[in-house]
CSV table of C-alpha atoms in Angstrom, one decimal:
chain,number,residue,atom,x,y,z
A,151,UNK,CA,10.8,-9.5,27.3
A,152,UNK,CA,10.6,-10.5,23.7
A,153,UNK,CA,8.1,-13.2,22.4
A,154,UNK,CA,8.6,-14.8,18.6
A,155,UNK,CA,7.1,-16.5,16.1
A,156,UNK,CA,8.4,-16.5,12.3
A,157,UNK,CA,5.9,-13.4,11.6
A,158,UNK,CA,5.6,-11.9,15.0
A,159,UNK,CA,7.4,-10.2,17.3
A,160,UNK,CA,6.3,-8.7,20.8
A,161,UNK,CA,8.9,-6.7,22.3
A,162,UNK,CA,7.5,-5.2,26.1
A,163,UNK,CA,9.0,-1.8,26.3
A,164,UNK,CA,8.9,0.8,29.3
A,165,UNK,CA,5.5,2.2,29.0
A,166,UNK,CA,3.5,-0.5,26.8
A,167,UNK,CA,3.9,-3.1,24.0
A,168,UNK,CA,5.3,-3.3,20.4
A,169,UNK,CA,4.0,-5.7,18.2
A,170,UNK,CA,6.8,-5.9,15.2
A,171,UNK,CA,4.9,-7.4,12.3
A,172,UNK,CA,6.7,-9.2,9.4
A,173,UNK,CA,6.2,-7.3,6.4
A,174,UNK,CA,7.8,-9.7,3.6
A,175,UNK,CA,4.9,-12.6,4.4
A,176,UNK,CA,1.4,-13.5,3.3
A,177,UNK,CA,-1.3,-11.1,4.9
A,178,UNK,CA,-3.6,-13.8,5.7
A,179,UNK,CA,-0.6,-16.1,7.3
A,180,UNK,CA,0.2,-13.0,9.3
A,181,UNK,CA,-3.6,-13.3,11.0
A,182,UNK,CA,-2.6,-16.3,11.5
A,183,UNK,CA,-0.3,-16.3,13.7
A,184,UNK,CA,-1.3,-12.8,14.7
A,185,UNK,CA,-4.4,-14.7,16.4
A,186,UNK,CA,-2.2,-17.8,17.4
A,187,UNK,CA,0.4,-15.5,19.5
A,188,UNK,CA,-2.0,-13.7,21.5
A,189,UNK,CA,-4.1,-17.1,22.0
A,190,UNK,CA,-0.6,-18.8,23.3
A,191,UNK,CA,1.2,-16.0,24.7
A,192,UNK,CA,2.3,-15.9,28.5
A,193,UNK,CA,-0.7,-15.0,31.0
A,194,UNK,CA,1.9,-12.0,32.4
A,195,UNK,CA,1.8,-9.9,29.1
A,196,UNK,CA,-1.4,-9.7,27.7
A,197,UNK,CA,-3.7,-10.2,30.8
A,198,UNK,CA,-4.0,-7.9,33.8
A,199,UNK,CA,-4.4,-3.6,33.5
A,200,UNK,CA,-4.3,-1.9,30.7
A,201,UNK,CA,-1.4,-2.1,28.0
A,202,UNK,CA,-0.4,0.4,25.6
A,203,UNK,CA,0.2,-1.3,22.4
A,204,UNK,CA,2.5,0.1,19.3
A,205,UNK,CA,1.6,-1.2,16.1
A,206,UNK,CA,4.6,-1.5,13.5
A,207,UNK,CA,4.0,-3.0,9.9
A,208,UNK,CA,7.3,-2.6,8.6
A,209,UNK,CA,7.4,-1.6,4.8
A,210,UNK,CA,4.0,-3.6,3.9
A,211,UNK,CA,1.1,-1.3,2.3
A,212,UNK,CA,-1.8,-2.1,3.9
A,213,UNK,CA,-5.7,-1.3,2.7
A,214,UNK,CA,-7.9,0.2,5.5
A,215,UNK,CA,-9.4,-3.2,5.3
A,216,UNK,CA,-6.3,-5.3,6.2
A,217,UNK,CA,-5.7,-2.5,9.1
A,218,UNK,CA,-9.2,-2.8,10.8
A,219,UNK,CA,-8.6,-7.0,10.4
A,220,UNK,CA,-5.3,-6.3,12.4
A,221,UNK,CA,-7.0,-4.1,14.8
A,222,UNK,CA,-9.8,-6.6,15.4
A,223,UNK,CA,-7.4,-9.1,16.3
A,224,UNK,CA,-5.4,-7.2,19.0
A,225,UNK,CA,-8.6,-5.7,20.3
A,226,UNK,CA,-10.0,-9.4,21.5
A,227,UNK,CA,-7.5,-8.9,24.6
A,228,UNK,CA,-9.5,-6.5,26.5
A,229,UNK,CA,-6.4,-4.9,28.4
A,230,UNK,CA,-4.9,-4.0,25.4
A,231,UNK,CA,-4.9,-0.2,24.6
A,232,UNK,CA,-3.6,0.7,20.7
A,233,UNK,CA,-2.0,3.7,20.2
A,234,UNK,CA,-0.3,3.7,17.3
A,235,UNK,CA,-0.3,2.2,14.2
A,236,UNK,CA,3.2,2.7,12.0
A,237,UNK,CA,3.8,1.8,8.5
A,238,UNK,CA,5.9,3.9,5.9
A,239,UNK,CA,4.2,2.4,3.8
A,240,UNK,CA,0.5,3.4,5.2
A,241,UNK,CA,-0.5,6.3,3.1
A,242,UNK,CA,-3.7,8.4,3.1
A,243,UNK,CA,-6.3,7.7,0.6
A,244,UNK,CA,-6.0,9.6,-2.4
A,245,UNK,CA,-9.2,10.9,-3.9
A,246,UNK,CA,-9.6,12.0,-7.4
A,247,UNK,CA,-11.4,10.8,-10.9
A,248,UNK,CA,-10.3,7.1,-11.8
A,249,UNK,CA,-7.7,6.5,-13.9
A,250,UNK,CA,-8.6,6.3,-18.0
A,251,UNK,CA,-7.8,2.3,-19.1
A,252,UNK,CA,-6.8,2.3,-23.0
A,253,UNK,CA,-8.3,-0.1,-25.4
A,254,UNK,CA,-8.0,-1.1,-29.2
A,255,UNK,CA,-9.3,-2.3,-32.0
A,256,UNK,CA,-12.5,-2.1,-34.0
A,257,UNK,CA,-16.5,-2.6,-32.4
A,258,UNK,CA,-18.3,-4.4,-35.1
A,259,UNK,CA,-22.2,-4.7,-36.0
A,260,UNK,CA,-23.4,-7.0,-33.2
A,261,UNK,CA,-20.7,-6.6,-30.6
A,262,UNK,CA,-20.7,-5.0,-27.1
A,263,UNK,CA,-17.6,-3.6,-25.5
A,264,UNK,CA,-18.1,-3.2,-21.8
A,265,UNK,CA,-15.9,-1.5,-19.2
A,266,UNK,CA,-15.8,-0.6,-15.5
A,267,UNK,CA,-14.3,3.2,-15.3
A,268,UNK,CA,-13.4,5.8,-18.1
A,269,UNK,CA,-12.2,4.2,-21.3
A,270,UNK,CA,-9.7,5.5,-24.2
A,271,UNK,CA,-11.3,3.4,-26.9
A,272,UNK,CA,-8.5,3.4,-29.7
A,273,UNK,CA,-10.3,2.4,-33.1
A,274,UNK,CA,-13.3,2.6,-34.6
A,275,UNK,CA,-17.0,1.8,-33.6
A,276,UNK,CA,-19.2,0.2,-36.4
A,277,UNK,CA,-23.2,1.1,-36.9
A,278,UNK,CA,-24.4,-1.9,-34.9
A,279,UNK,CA,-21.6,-1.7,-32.5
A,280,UNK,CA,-22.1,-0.7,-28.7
A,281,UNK,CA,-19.8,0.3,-26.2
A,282,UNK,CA,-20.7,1.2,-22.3
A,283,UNK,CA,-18.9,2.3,-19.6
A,284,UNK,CA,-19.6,3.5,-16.0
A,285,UNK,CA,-17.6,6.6,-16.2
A,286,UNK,CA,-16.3,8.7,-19.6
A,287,UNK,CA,-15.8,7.2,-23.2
A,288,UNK,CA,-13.3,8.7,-25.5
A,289,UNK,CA,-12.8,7.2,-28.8
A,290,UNK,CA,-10.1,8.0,-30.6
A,291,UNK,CA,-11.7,7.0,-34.4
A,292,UNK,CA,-14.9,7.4,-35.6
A,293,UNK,CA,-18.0,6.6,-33.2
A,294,UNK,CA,-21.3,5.2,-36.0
A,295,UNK,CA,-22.8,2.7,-33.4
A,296,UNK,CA,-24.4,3.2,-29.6
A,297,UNK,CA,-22.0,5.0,-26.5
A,298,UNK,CA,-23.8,4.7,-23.3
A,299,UNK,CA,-21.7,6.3,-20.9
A,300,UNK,CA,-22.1,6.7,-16.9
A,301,UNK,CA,-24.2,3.0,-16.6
A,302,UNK,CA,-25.3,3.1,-13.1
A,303,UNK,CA,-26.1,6.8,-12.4
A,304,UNK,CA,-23.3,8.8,-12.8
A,305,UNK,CA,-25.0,11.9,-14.7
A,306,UNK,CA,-21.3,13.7,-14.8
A,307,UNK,CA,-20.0,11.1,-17.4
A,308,UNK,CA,-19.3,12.3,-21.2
A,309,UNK,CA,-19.2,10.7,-24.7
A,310,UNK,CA,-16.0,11.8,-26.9
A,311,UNK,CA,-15.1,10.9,-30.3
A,312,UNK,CA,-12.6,11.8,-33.3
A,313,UNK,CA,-15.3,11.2,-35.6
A,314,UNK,CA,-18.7,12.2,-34.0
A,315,UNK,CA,-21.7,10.6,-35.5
A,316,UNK,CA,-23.3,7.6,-32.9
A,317,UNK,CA,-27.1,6.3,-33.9
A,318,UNK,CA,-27.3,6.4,-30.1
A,319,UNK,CA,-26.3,8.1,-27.5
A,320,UNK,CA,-27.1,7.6,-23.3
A,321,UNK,CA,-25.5,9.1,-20.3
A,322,UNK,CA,-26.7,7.8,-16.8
A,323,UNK,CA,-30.6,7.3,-18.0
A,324,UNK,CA,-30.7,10.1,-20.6
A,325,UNK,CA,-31.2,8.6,-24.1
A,326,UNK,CA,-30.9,10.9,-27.1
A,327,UNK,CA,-31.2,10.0,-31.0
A,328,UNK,CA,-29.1,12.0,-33.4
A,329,UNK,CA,-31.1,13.9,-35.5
A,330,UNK,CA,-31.4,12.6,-39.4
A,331,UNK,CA,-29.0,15.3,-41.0
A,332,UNK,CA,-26.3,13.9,-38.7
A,333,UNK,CA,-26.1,11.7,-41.4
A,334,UNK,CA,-25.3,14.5,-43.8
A,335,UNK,CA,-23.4,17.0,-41.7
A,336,UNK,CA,-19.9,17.3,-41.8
A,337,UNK,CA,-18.6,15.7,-38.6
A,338,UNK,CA,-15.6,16.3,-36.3
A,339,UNK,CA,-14.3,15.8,-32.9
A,340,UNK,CA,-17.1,16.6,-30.6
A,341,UNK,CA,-18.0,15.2,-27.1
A,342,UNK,CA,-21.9,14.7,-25.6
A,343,UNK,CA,-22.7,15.8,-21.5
A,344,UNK,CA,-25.9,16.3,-19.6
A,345,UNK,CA,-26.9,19.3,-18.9
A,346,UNK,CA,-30.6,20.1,-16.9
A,347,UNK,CA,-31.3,16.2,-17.8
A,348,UNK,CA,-31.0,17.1,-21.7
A,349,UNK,CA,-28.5,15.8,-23.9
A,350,UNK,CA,-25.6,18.6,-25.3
A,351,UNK,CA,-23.1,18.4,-27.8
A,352,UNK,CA,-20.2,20.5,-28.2
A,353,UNK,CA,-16.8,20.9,-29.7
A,354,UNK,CA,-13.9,19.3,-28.1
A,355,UNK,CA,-12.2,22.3,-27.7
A,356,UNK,CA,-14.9,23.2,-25.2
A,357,UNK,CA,-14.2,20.6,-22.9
A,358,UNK,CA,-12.7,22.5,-20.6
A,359,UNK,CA,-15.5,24.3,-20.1
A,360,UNK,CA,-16.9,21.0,-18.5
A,361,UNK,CA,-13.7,19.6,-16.9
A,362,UNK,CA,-11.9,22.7,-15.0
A,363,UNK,CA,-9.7,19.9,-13.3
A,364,UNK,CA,-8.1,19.5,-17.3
A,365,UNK,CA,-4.9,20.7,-17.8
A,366,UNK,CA,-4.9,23.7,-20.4
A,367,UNK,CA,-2.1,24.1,-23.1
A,368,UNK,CA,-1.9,28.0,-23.7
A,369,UNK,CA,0.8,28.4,-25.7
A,370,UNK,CA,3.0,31.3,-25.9
């Protein structure tokens, strides 16, 4: 027995049900009538013992969010049992660090740059000028004004520059202020981490040394 709607499909197989769910509509219109079809459908199918219920999505990526909504649905009928739930589509959450978003341009005196994640700054940043983020900051130019870097905790966040010589510095809530002959020193590419809740600074070269996930040229 096969009941449709533009979006759904319920096919009744030997051993259970298969709901075939459009995968080319809006989700939210897909509730929709989701909810409407087991609301309207005949008594005979989704009333009475237990059901066995097959789950297909088609091609549409779904968040676990979206999933549970489906789920949530289907689960109002208590006589429905699911026990699958098939997308090619539906792939496992992939952890790892977020991905770097690349900015340009120049930070003056006065201005704040702001950015959720690690940022690739691509310019300069003025005495005066500020830039936070919640994860890393690289700049690629010369870094005069205030990096604060890991805003909300994250203690494993680091502040890189082409041209290392900030009036400020903060990670998470460490705050450290350059010493005066910063002013004077010669200054290269260098990058700033926490360590036992104290400020270090280091050469880029030894980033690695922080960051084993990196990928290492060797040479040959």
């Amino acid at each position: 027995m096969t009941v449709k709607s533009n979006h759904v499909t319920i096919k009744g197989i030997r051993d259970g049900l298969v709901f075939l769910l459009d995968d080319q509509c809006e989700f939210e219109e897909l509730l929709y009538e989701l909810r409407y079809k087991l609301e309207h459908s005949h008594q005979n199918i989704l009333t009475g013992p237990i059901v066995h219920v097959d789950i297909k999505l088609g091609n549409r990526e779904v968040t676990e969010d979206q999933k549970e909504a489906i789920l949530d649905i289907l689960k109002q009928k208590g006589n429905l049992l699911i026990r699958s739930i098939d997308s090619p589509a539906l792939k496992p959450e992939v952890k790892g660090p977020p991905p770097i978003i690349t900015m340009c341009g120049m930070v003056r005196s006065g201005q704040v740059l702001h950015h959720e994640g690690n940022l690739l700054f691509l310019g300069d940043i003025n005495p005066g000028g500020t830039v936070t983020c919640t994860g890393d900051i690289y700049v690629l130019g010369s870094l005069r004004g205030m990096a604060h870097a890991g805003i909300g905790g994250d203690e494993d966040s680091i502040i890189a520059a082409s041209v290392f010589a900030p009036t400020q510095l903060r990670i998470a809530d460490i705050i450290s202020r350059p010493p005066d002959e910063w002013e004077s020193r010669e200054t290269g590419m260098e990058f700033a981490y926490l360590q036992d809740n104290q400020m270090q600074i280091d050469k880029m070269s030894n980033i690695v040394r922080l960051r084993r996930d990196f990928n290492v040229f060797k040479g040959v």
